[in-house]
């Protein structure tokens, strides 16, 4: 098919297929208005998976890392290959995260596969956890966040903003996570809404026997590092909280992916991602079984940072390690076009997540933070 463009003088030119594709890709990037209208989203659930590289997320098992036992730490390579090695990147990622790629991704958009022209990066220059979570939640890189120390900073987060702006009860906004740092990253002040850190119990007036049982188990299950708890139990606590208190805004922070990577156990990292994939489906299924959430909930899944690109440095991440600033974002819900993996698009940033959450809930993202990234255009239907 011939495609024509009009010059400023009105003359018609035929353009090649590649140029036409680039023109159309650019056409798709329509800025999201300050206040998006006619949206179905009434609840937003943010899930973060700590330090998950785009490489595994989009391509599955990495042959270069797995090639050497010294680099990968893989115990039984035959078992790992059987579970996760397939001939194409698409088949490998479906073996690794089948529920995400076959069920969730087709209901939304997944950004960050650079080999397809979709780039997602962090704006902060630190490339480790707290600066990443701070950027996600405050909508901008915060230059004073330069360590993972468990302290609060004075920056208002999108969770605080949404609670105030939507006039929600403290239980209707919730942070539940497996790392102690999540609780302080969630808010500039104590007690702004429900917060549950790595080993916290749930206060008696809010708890249920199920939550008490789960937080009890969480204190007994040993993890690799002291400051993180078990992601399965944390997710189950979150599901119990959702069923009891029906939060409109929830941040579920999972952390074990980062732990297995730092421990140089590629086999355990892949097994963990396979498990996290099941947790994502369990969360989505629970939400869709409840009237408040069914067809009215957007799920945003992302990560705080990438990691090194080579078989030696894939375990680490910081400002000196190339690849640590490359991330990915998935937006799945009733207001996002059913596109699956994004192709060529403008670069998206970690700092765009907060504005996307605000815009999905029909509010003016600029009143949250005028310096925030804009909402992710691909997460909204073209008006
Ligand atoms: Zn880390």
mmCIF file of C-alpha atoms and ligand atoms in Angstrom:
data_model
loop_
_atom_site.group_PDB
_atom_site.id
_atom_site.type_symbol
_atom_site.label_atom_id
_atom_site.label_comp_id
_atom_site.label_asym_id
_atom_site.label_seq_id
_atom_site.Cartn_x
_atom_site.Cartn_y
_atom_site.Cartn_z
ATOM 1 C CA UNK A 1 0.000 0.000 0.000
ATOM 2 C CA UNK A 2 1.360 3.416 -0.890
ATOM 3 C CA UNK A 3 1.415 5.905 1.972
ATOM 4 C CA UNK A 4 1.502 9.631 1.296
ATOM 5 C CA UNK A 5 2.289 12.646 3.406
ATOM 6 C CA UNK A 6 1.481 16.261 2.676
ATOM 7 C CA UNK A 7 4.290 18.800 2.695
ATOM 8 C CA UNK A 8 3.730 22.261 4.144
ATOM 9 C CA UNK A 9 3.091 23.488 0.604
ATOM 10 C CA UNK A 10 0.386 20.876 0.173
ATOM 11 C CA UNK A 11 2.424 18.727 -2.208
ATOM 12 C CA UNK A 12 1.904 15.012 -1.809
ATOM 13 C CA UNK A 13 4.900 12.709 -1.326
ATOM 14 C CA UNK A 14 5.011 8.951 -1.245
ATOM 15 C CA UNK A 15 7.104 7.625 1.614
ATOM 16 C CA UNK A 16 8.727 4.260 2.183
ATOM 17 C CA UNK A 17 7.399 1.599 4.495
ATOM 18 C CA UNK A 18 10.017 2.199 7.202
ATOM 19 C CA UNK A 19 9.425 5.929 7.217
ATOM 20 C CA UNK A 20 5.675 5.302 7.372
ATOM 21 C CA UNK A 21 6.136 2.982 10.317
ATOM 22 C CA UNK A 22 8.213 5.572 12.169
ATOM 23 C CA UNK A 23 5.646 8.259 11.416
ATOM 24 C CA UNK A 24 2.814 6.058 12.715
ATOM 25 C CA UNK A 25 4.766 5.100 15.838
ATOM 26 C CA UNK A 26 5.262 8.771 16.567
ATOM 27 C CA UNK A 27 1.554 9.438 15.892
ATOM 28 C CA UNK A 28 0.608 6.970 18.624
ATOM 29 C CA UNK A 29 2.350 9.000 21.319
ATOM 30 C CA UNK A 30 -0.457 11.347 22.225
ATOM 31 C CA UNK A 31 0.072 13.219 25.496
ATOM 32 C CA UNK A 32 -2.333 12.237 28.241
ATOM 33 C CA UNK A 33 -4.514 15.218 29.197
ATOM 34 C CA UNK A 34 -4.063 16.677 32.702
ATOM 35 C CA UNK A 35 -7.279 14.989 33.755
ATOM 36 C CA UNK A 36 -8.196 11.905 31.757
ATOM 37 C CA UNK A 37 -11.949 11.419 31.273
ATOM 38 C CA UNK A 38 -14.294 8.455 31.116
ATOM 39 C CA UNK A 39 -11.956 5.999 32.758
ATOM 40 C CA UNK A 40 -13.086 2.712 34.281
ATOM 41 C CA UNK A 41 -10.233 2.453 36.805
ATOM 42 C CA UNK A 42 -11.340 2.902 40.432
ATOM 43 C CA UNK A 43 -8.480 1.020 42.091
ATOM 44 C CA UNK A 44 -4.764 0.915 41.371
ATOM 45 C CA UNK A 45 -2.480 -1.891 42.516
ATOM 46 C CA UNK A 46 1.275 -1.350 42.184
ATOM 47 C CA UNK A 47 3.474 -4.436 42.388
ATOM 48 C CA UNK A 48 7.256 -4.125 42.412
ATOM 49 C CA UNK A 49 9.669 -7.011 41.835
ATOM 50 C CA UNK A 50 13.076 -5.977 43.126
ATOM 51 C CA UNK A 51 15.950 -5.777 40.648
ATOM 52 C CA UNK A 52 14.486 -7.886 37.842
ATOM 53 C CA UNK A 53 16.445 -7.277 34.647
ATOM 54 C CA UNK A 54 14.623 -6.625 31.358
ATOM 55 C CA UNK A 55 16.801 -9.411 29.934
ATOM 56 C CA UNK A 56 15.065 -12.179 31.909
ATOM 57 C CA UNK A 57 11.698 -10.458 31.812
ATOM 58 C CA UNK A 58 11.573 -10.234 28.012
ATOM 59 C CA UNK A 59 13.907 -13.036 26.898
ATOM 60 C CA UNK A 60 13.734 -15.620 29.680
ATOM 61 C CA UNK A 61 16.797 -17.685 30.581
ATOM 62 C CA UNK A 62 20.102 -16.102 29.482
ATOM 63 C CA UNK A 63 22.412 -18.600 27.734
ATOM 64 C CA UNK A 64 25.550 -16.531 28.348
ATOM 65 C CA UNK A 65 25.046 -16.463 32.104
ATOM 66 C CA UNK A 66 24.027 -20.118 32.232
ATOM 67 C CA UNK A 67 27.075 -21.200 30.200
ATOM 68 C CA UNK A 68 29.409 -21.185 33.184
ATOM 69 C CA UNK A 69 28.764 -22.691 36.602
ATOM 70 C CA UNK A 70 31.156 -20.172 38.116
ATOM 71 C CA UNK A 71 29.232 -17.192 36.674
ATOM 72 C CA UNK A 72 25.725 -18.524 37.185
ATOM 73 C CA UNK A 73 25.978 -20.491 40.418
ATOM 74 C CA UNK A 74 23.588 -22.992 38.813
ATOM 75 C CA UNK A 75 23.613 -26.272 40.683
ATOM 76 C CA UNK A 76 21.996 -28.622 38.148
ATOM 77 C CA UNK A 77 22.125 -27.155 34.670
ATOM 78 C CA UNK A 78 20.144 -30.009 33.076
ATOM 79 C CA UNK A 79 17.197 -29.356 35.367
ATOM 80 C CA UNK A 80 17.328 -25.611 34.689
ATOM 81 C CA UNK A 81 17.528 -26.108 30.920
ATOM 82 C CA UNK A 82 14.588 -28.472 30.960
ATOM 83 C CA UNK A 83 12.497 -25.995 32.896
ATOM 84 C CA UNK A 84 13.385 -22.752 31.168
ATOM 85 C CA UNK A 85 15.463 -23.136 28.003
ATOM 86 C CA UNK A 86 13.543 -22.831 24.721
ATOM 87 C CA UNK A 87 14.680 -21.832 21.245
ATOM 88 C CA UNK A 88 13.131 -18.348 20.990
ATOM 89 C CA UNK A 89 13.016 -15.428 23.466
ATOM 90 C CA UNK A 90 9.197 -15.521 23.367
ATOM 91 C CA UNK A 91 9.086 -19.233 24.193
ATOM 92 C CA UNK A 92 11.704 -18.804 26.940
ATOM 93 C CA UNK A 93 9.857 -15.992 28.706
ATOM 94 C CA UNK A 94 6.613 -17.960 28.492
ATOM 95 C CA UNK A 95 8.358 -20.924 30.101
ATOM 96 C CA UNK A 96 9.644 -18.619 32.837
ATOM 97 C CA UNK A 97 6.533 -16.492 33.447
ATOM 98 C CA UNK A 98 3.624 -18.224 31.666
ATOM 99 C CA UNK A 99 0.802 -16.493 33.504
ATOM 100 C CA UNK A 100 2.173 -13.045 32.925
ATOM 101 C CA UNK A 101 2.892 -13.483 29.226
ATOM 102 C CA UNK A 102 -0.134 -15.573 28.247
ATOM 103 C CA UNK A 103 -2.831 -14.102 30.501
ATOM 104 C CA UNK A 104 -1.893 -10.699 31.948
ATOM 105 C CA UNK A 105 0.239 -9.053 29.244
ATOM 106 C CA UNK A 106 -2.427 -9.379 26.489
ATOM 107 C CA UNK A 107 -4.774 -7.278 28.679
ATOM 108 C CA UNK A 108 -2.421 -4.300 28.768
ATOM 109 C CA UNK A 109 0.895 -2.947 27.624
ATOM 110 C CA UNK A 110 4.425 -4.047 28.541
ATOM 111 C CA UNK A 111 7.193 -1.516 28.005
ATOM 112 C CA UNK A 112 10.954 -1.916 28.115
ATOM 113 C CA UNK A 113 12.019 -4.442 25.481
ATOM 114 C CA UNK A 114 14.814 -2.410 23.901
ATOM 115 C CA UNK A 115 15.251 -4.960 21.095
ATOM 116 C CA UNK A 116 11.729 -3.987 19.946
ATOM 117 C CA UNK A 117 12.414 -0.257 20.309
ATOM 118 C CA UNK A 118 10.722 0.229 23.685
ATOM 119 C CA UNK A 119 13.055 1.731 26.270
ATOM 120 C CA UNK A 120 12.294 2.304 29.962
ATOM 121 C CA UNK A 121 14.940 3.864 32.178
ATOM 122 C CA UNK A 122 15.360 5.283 35.648
ATOM 123 C CA UNK A 123 16.115 8.985 35.975
ATOM 124 C CA UNK A 124 18.012 8.758 39.255
ATOM 125 C CA UNK A 125 21.773 8.265 38.956
ATOM 126 C CA UNK A 126 22.141 5.771 41.807
ATOM 127 C CA UNK A 127 20.681 2.571 40.287
ATOM 128 C CA UNK A 128 19.822 0.746 43.482
ATOM 129 C CA UNK A 129 16.725 0.187 45.548
ATOM 130 C CA UNK A 130 15.770 3.167 47.685
ATOM 131 C CA UNK A 131 16.474 5.785 44.990
ATOM 132 C CA UNK A 132 14.379 3.638 42.609
ATOM 133 C CA UNK A 133 11.417 3.258 44.935
ATOM 134 C CA UNK A 134 11.610 6.933 45.794
ATOM 135 C CA UNK A 135 11.488 7.803 42.086
ATOM 136 C CA UNK A 136 8.538 5.468 41.505
ATOM 137 C CA UNK A 137 6.540 6.833 44.432
ATOM 138 C CA UNK A 138 7.404 10.545 44.323
ATOM 139 C CA UNK A 139 7.393 10.846 40.539
ATOM 140 C CA UNK A 140 10.909 12.207 40.254
ATOM 141 C CA UNK A 141 14.515 11.334 41.041
ATOM 142 C CA UNK A 142 15.267 12.605 44.549
ATOM 143 C CA UNK A 143 18.937 13.654 44.732
ATOM 144 C CA UNK A 144 19.073 13.341 48.536
ATOM 145 C CA UNK A 145 18.167 9.629 48.446
ATOM 146 C CA UNK A 146 21.631 8.113 48.116
ATOM 147 C CA UNK A 147 21.595 5.029 50.350
ATOM 148 C CA UNK A 148 19.372 2.111 51.324
ATOM 149 C CA UNK A 149 19.325 3.249 54.960
ATOM 150 C CA UNK A 150 15.927 2.660 56.536
ATOM 151 C CA UNK A 151 14.950 6.310 57.028
ATOM 152 C CA UNK A 152 12.061 8.482 55.883
ATOM 153 C CA UNK A 153 12.597 11.431 53.571
ATOM 154 C CA UNK A 154 10.388 14.541 53.461
ATOM 155 C CA UNK A 155 9.082 13.868 49.932
ATOM 156 C CA UNK A 156 5.323 13.344 49.648
ATOM 157 C CA UNK A 157 4.518 10.126 47.818
ATOM 158 C CA UNK A 158 1.752 9.325 45.374
ATOM 159 C CA UNK A 159 0.237 7.056 48.027
ATOM 160 C CA UNK A 160 -0.107 9.994 50.431
ATOM 161 C CA UNK A 161 -1.398 12.255 47.671
ATOM 162 C CA UNK A 162 -4.068 9.786 46.560
ATOM 163 C CA UNK A 163 -5.249 9.220 50.116
ATOM 164 C CA UNK A 164 -5.702 12.971 50.644
ATOM 165 C CA UNK A 165 -7.086 13.805 47.214
ATOM 166 C CA UNK A 166 -9.556 10.895 47.117
ATOM 167 C CA UNK A 167 -10.447 11.430 50.790
ATOM 168 C CA UNK A 168 -9.763 7.799 51.585
ATOM 169 C CA UNK A 169 -9.740 6.205 55.008
ATOM 170 C CA UNK A 170 -6.264 5.151 56.272
ATOM 171 C CA UNK A 171 -7.099 1.502 55.540
ATOM 172 C CA UNK A 172 -8.015 2.244 51.924
ATOM 173 C CA UNK A 173 -4.390 2.934 51.022
ATOM 174 C CA UNK A 174 -1.941 0.185 51.883
ATOM 175 C CA UNK A 175 1.743 -0.660 51.633
ATOM 176 C CA UNK A 176 2.577 -4.316 52.227
ATOM 177 C CA UNK A 177 6.089 -5.537 51.486
ATOM 178 C CA UNK A 178 8.958 -7.907 52.206
ATOM 179 C CA UNK A 179 11.766 -5.366 52.714
ATOM 180 C CA UNK A 180 12.033 -2.980 55.646
ATOM 181 C CA UNK A 181 12.848 -0.159 53.246
ATOM 182 C CA UNK A 182 9.426 -0.281 51.596
ATOM 183 C CA UNK A 183 7.682 1.015 54.689
ATOM 184 C CA UNK A 184 9.808 4.151 54.894
ATOM 185 C CA UNK A 185 9.810 4.722 51.130
ATOM 186 C CA UNK A 186 6.000 4.641 51.123
ATOM 187 C CA UNK A 187 5.426 7.883 52.977
ATOM 188 C CA UNK A 188 7.117 10.989 54.348
ATOM 189 C CA UNK A 189 5.346 10.494 57.684
ATOM 190 C CA UNK A 190 4.472 7.592 59.973
ATOM 191 C CA UNK A 191 0.902 6.369 60.018
ATOM 192 C CA UNK A 192 -0.324 8.128 56.868
ATOM 193 C CA UNK A 193 -2.095 4.885 55.879
ATOM 194 C CA UNK A 194 -1.747 1.141 56.482
ATOM 195 C CA UNK A 195 1.896 0.091 56.274
ATOM 196 C CA UNK A 196 3.273 -3.381 56.820
ATOM 197 C CA UNK A 197 7.055 -3.882 56.768
ATOM 198 C CA UNK A 198 9.083 -7.060 56.441
ATOM 199 C CA UNK A 199 8.222 -8.635 59.793
ATOM 200 C CA UNK A 200 5.448 -6.371 61.110
ATOM 201 C CA UNK A 201 2.343 -7.825 62.670
ATOM 202 C CA UNK A 202 -1.047 -6.391 61.726
ATOM 203 C CA UNK A 203 -2.652 -4.296 64.518
ATOM 204 C CA UNK A 204 -5.461 -6.212 66.225
ATOM 205 C CA UNK A 205 -8.346 -3.981 65.086
ATOM 206 C CA UNK A 206 -7.365 -4.543 61.451
ATOM 207 C CA UNK A 207 -6.214 -8.133 61.551
ATOM 208 C CA UNK A 208 -7.937 -11.446 60.917
ATOM 209 C CA UNK A 209 -6.951 -14.942 62.117
ATOM 210 C CA UNK A 210 -5.570 -15.580 58.612
ATOM 211 C CA UNK A 211 -3.363 -12.472 58.709
ATOM 212 C CA UNK A 212 -2.147 -13.351 62.220
ATOM 213 C CA UNK A 213 -1.231 -16.856 61.062
ATOM 214 C CA UNK A 214 0.661 -15.517 58.048
ATOM 215 C CA UNK A 215 2.628 -12.850 59.939
ATOM 216 C CA UNK A 216 3.518 -15.533 62.502
ATOM 217 C CA UNK A 217 4.846 -17.805 59.766
ATOM 218 C CA UNK A 218 6.747 -14.912 58.225
ATOM 219 C CA UNK A 219 8.788 -14.441 61.400
ATOM 220 C CA UNK A 220 9.774 -18.130 61.317
ATOM 221 C CA UNK A 221 10.721 -18.587 57.666
ATOM 222 C CA UNK A 222 14.420 -17.759 57.288
ATOM 223 C CA UNK A 223 15.439 -15.690 54.306
ATOM 224 C CA UNK A 224 18.859 -15.132 52.759
ATOM 225 C CA UNK A 225 19.245 -11.694 54.316
ATOM 226 C CA UNK A 226 17.907 -10.436 57.601
ATOM 227 C CA UNK A 227 16.071 -7.368 56.390
ATOM 228 C CA UNK A 228 13.753 -9.191 53.959
ATOM 229 C CA UNK A 229 10.902 -11.613 54.551
ATOM 230 C CA UNK A 230 9.233 -14.253 52.393
ATOM 231 C CA UNK A 231 7.395 -12.995 49.303
ATOM 232 C CA UNK A 232 4.808 -15.776 49.227
ATOM 233 C CA UNK A 233 3.725 -14.979 52.770
ATOM 234 C CA UNK A 234 3.808 -11.243 52.103
ATOM 235 C CA UNK A 235 1.591 -11.722 49.046
ATOM 236 C CA UNK A 236 -0.829 -13.890 51.049
ATOM 237 C CA UNK A 237 -0.993 -11.172 53.722
ATOM 238 C CA UNK A 238 -1.769 -8.662 50.979
ATOM 239 C CA UNK A 239 -4.534 -10.874 49.558
ATOM 240 C CA UNK A 240 -6.034 -11.288 53.036
ATOM 241 C CA UNK A 241 -5.842 -7.519 53.503
ATOM 242 C CA UNK A 242 -7.528 -6.904 50.142
ATOM 243 C CA UNK A 243 -10.379 -9.234 51.043
ATOM 244 C CA UNK A 244 -10.876 -7.647 54.450
ATOM 245 C CA UNK A 245 -10.271 -3.925 53.824
ATOM 246 C CA UNK A 246 -10.662 -3.507 50.054
ATOM 247 C CA UNK A 247 -7.996 -0.813 49.557
ATOM 248 C CA UNK A 248 -8.414 1.520 46.575
ATOM 249 C CA UNK A 249 -4.640 1.923 46.309
ATOM 250 C CA UNK A 250 -2.159 -0.821 47.225
ATOM 251 C CA UNK A 251 1.594 -1.131 46.834
ATOM 252 C CA UNK A 252 2.797 -4.717 47.139
ATOM 253 C CA UNK A 253 6.606 -4.776 47.284
ATOM 254 C CA UNK A 254 8.363 -8.099 46.714
ATOM 255 C CA UNK A 255 12.093 -8.466 47.188
ATOM 256 C CA UNK A 256 13.514 -11.961 46.827
ATOM 257 C CA UNK A 257 14.555 -11.621 43.171
ATOM 258 C CA UNK A 258 17.287 -9.190 44.225
ATOM 259 C CA UNK A 259 18.447 -11.521 46.995
ATOM 260 C CA UNK A 260 18.921 -14.561 44.740
ATOM 261 C CA UNK A 261 20.741 -12.471 42.154
ATOM 262 C CA UNK A 262 23.168 -10.987 44.692
ATOM 263 C CA UNK A 263 23.796 -14.523 45.940
ATOM 264 C CA UNK A 264 24.765 -15.503 42.361
ATOM 265 C CA UNK A 265 22.179 -18.252 42.181
ATOM 266 C CA UNK A 266 20.760 -17.947 38.675
ATOM 267 C CA UNK A 267 18.842 -21.216 39.067
ATOM 268 C CA UNK A 268 17.079 -19.924 42.191
ATOM 269 C CA UNK A 269 16.429 -16.561 40.538
ATOM 270 C CA UNK A 270 14.679 -18.268 37.613
ATOM 271 C CA UNK A 271 12.678 -20.472 39.986
ATOM 272 C CA UNK A 272 11.761 -17.362 41.958
ATOM 273 C CA UNK A 273 10.509 -15.521 38.848
ATOM 274 C CA UNK A 274 8.410 -18.572 37.985
ATOM 275 C CA UNK A 275 6.937 -18.420 41.486
ATOM 276 C CA UNK A 276 6.380 -14.645 41.353
ATOM 277 C CA UNK A 277 4.501 -15.212 38.093
ATOM 278 C CA UNK A 278 2.053 -17.433 39.978
ATOM 279 C CA UNK A 279 1.696 -14.804 42.720
ATOM 280 C CA UNK A 280 0.799 -12.193 40.095
ATOM 281 C CA UNK A 281 -1.919 -14.434 38.700
ATOM 282 C CA UNK A 282 -3.238 -15.201 42.194
ATOM 283 C CA UNK A 283 -3.449 -11.468 42.885
ATOM 284 C CA UNK A 284 -5.242 -10.752 39.609
ATOM 285 C CA UNK A 285 -7.655 -13.669 40.082
ATOM 286 C CA UNK A 286 -8.517 -12.525 43.613
ATOM 287 C CA UNK A 287 -9.148 -8.988 42.392
ATOM 288 C CA UNK A 288 -11.358 -10.144 39.530
ATOM 289 C CA UNK A 289 -13.414 -12.296 41.931
ATOM 290 C CA UNK A 290 -14.451 -9.231 43.953
ATOM 291 C CA UNK A 291 -17.131 -6.758 42.880
ATOM 292 C CA UNK A 292 -15.145 -3.678 43.908
ATOM 293 C CA UNK A 293 -12.209 -4.671 41.739
ATOM 294 C CA UNK A 294 -13.604 -6.598 38.769
ATOM 295 C CA UNK A 295 -13.027 -4.653 35.542
ATOM 296 C CA UNK A 296 -12.302 -1.532 37.602
ATOM 297 C CA UNK A 297 -8.722 -2.168 38.663
ATOM 298 C CA UNK A 298 -5.422 -1.364 36.983
ATOM 299 C CA UNK A 299 -2.367 -3.392 37.901
ATOM 300 C CA UNK A 300 1.038 -1.754 37.401
ATOM 301 C CA UNK A 301 4.065 -4.026 37.683
ATOM 302 C CA UNK A 302 7.615 -2.719 37.566
ATOM 303 C CA UNK A 303 11.065 -2.914 39.129
ATOM 304 C CA UNK A 304 13.329 -0.510 40.987
ATOM 305 C CA UNK A 305 16.479 -1.036 38.918
ATOM 306 C CA UNK A 306 18.144 -3.288 36.357
ATOM 307 C CA UNK A 307 21.438 -5.122 36.816
ATOM 308 C CA UNK A 308 24.736 -5.737 35.044
ATOM 309 C CA UNK A 309 24.735 -7.092 31.497
ATOM 310 C CA UNK A 310 27.602 -9.579 31.594
ATOM 311 C CA UNK A 311 27.986 -13.104 33.019
ATOM 312 C CA UNK A 312 30.297 -11.599 35.652
ATOM 313 C CA UNK A 313 28.285 -8.584 36.791
ATOM 314 C CA UNK A 314 24.631 -9.627 36.314
ATOM 315 C CA UNK A 315 24.472 -10.106 40.092
ATOM 316 C CA UNK A 316 25.194 -6.459 40.893
ATOM 317 C CA UNK A 317 23.784 -3.045 40.181
ATOM 318 C CA UNK A 318 24.907 0.518 40.811
ATOM 319 C CA UNK A 319 25.878 3.663 38.929
ATOM 320 C CA UNK A 320 29.150 2.101 37.732
ATOM 321 C CA UNK A 321 27.523 -1.001 36.202
ATOM 322 C CA UNK A 322 26.013 -0.560 32.716
ATOM 323 C CA UNK A 323 22.481 -1.954 32.473
ATOM 324 C CA UNK A 324 21.540 -1.087 36.055
ATOM 325 C CA UNK A 325 19.369 1.805 34.881
ATOM 326 C CA UNK A 326 17.337 -0.255 32.376
ATOM 327 C CA UNK A 327 13.925 -1.310 33.663
ATOM 328 C CA UNK A 328 10.459 -2.320 32.417
ATOM 329 C CA UNK A 329 6.878 -1.416 33.253
ATOM 330 C CA UNK A 330 3.625 -3.316 32.663
ATOM 331 C CA UNK A 331 0.210 -1.641 32.887
ATOM 332 C CA UNK A 332 -2.773 -3.995 32.818
ATOM 333 C CA UNK A 333 -6.366 -2.904 33.215
ATOM 334 C CA UNK A 334 -9.613 -1.671 31.692
ATOM 335 C CA UNK A 335 -8.296 1.680 30.430
ATOM 336 C CA UNK A 336 -5.142 0.379 28.775
ATOM 337 C CA UNK A 337 -5.285 -0.858 25.172
ATOM 338 C CA UNK A 338 -4.797 -4.631 24.835
ATOM 339 C CA UNK A 339 -1.439 -4.383 23.111
ATOM 340 C CA UNK A 340 0.854 -6.728 24.984
ATOM 341 C CA UNK A 341 4.512 -6.035 24.367
ATOM 342 C CA UNK A 342 5.127 -2.516 23.105
ATOM 343 C CA UNK A 343 7.026 -1.843 19.920
ATOM 344 C CA UNK A 344 8.798 1.364 18.968
ATOM 345 C CA UNK A 345 7.823 4.172 21.294
ATOM 346 C CA UNK A 346 9.227 7.222 23.045
ATOM 347 C CA UNK A 347 11.451 6.442 26.050
ATOM 348 C CA UNK A 348 9.471 6.012 29.256
ATOM 349 C CA UNK A 349 10.923 6.664 32.716
ATOM 350 C CA UNK A 350 10.525 5.260 36.187
ATOM 351 C CA UNK A 351 9.392 8.737 37.237
ATOM 352 C CA UNK A 352 6.305 8.355 34.986
ATOM 353 C CA UNK A 353 4.712 5.646 37.148
ATOM 354 C CA UNK A 354 3.284 7.970 39.815
ATOM 355 C CA UNK A 355 1.645 10.301 37.283
ATOM 356 C CA UNK A 356 0.206 7.251 35.531
ATOM 357 C CA UNK A 357 -1.386 6.110 38.789
ATOM 358 C CA UNK A 358 -2.849 9.578 39.405
ATOM 359 C CA UNK A 359 -4.166 9.919 35.848
ATOM 360 C CA UNK A 360 -5.714 6.431 35.875
ATOM 361 C CA UNK A 361 -7.746 7.490 38.899
ATOM 362 C CA UNK A 362 -9.041 10.517 36.971
ATOM 363 C CA UNK A 363 -7.020 13.131 38.862
ATOM 364 C CA UNK A 364 -4.741 15.908 37.620
ATOM 365 C CA UNK A 365 -1.218 14.509 37.907
ATOM 366 C CA UNK A 366 0.297 17.998 37.881
ATOM 367 C CA UNK A 367 -1.343 18.822 41.194
ATOM 368 C CA UNK A 368 0.507 15.847 42.690
ATOM 369 C CA UNK A 369 3.939 17.036 41.649
ATOM 370 C CA UNK A 370 4.610 19.533 38.850
ATOM 371 C CA UNK A 371 8.063 17.985 38.378
ATOM 372 C CA UNK A 372 6.818 14.439 37.926
ATOM 373 C CA UNK A 373 7.191 12.514 34.722
ATOM 374 C CA UNK A 374 4.040 12.588 32.555
ATOM 375 C CA UNK A 375 1.622 9.663 32.554
ATOM 376 C CA UNK A 376 2.700 6.836 30.254
ATOM 377 C CA UNK A 377 0.841 7.592 27.017
ATOM 378 C CA UNK A 378 0.747 3.919 25.978
ATOM 379 C CA UNK A 379 -1.232 3.082 29.118
ATOM 380 C CA UNK A 380 -4.230 5.055 27.835
ATOM 381 C CA UNK A 381 -6.437 4.708 24.815
ATOM 382 C CA UNK A 382 -5.874 7.386 22.184
ATOM 383 C CA UNK A 383 -8.732 9.871 22.690
HETATM 384 ZN ZN1 LIG B 1 20.281 -5.196 45.121
#
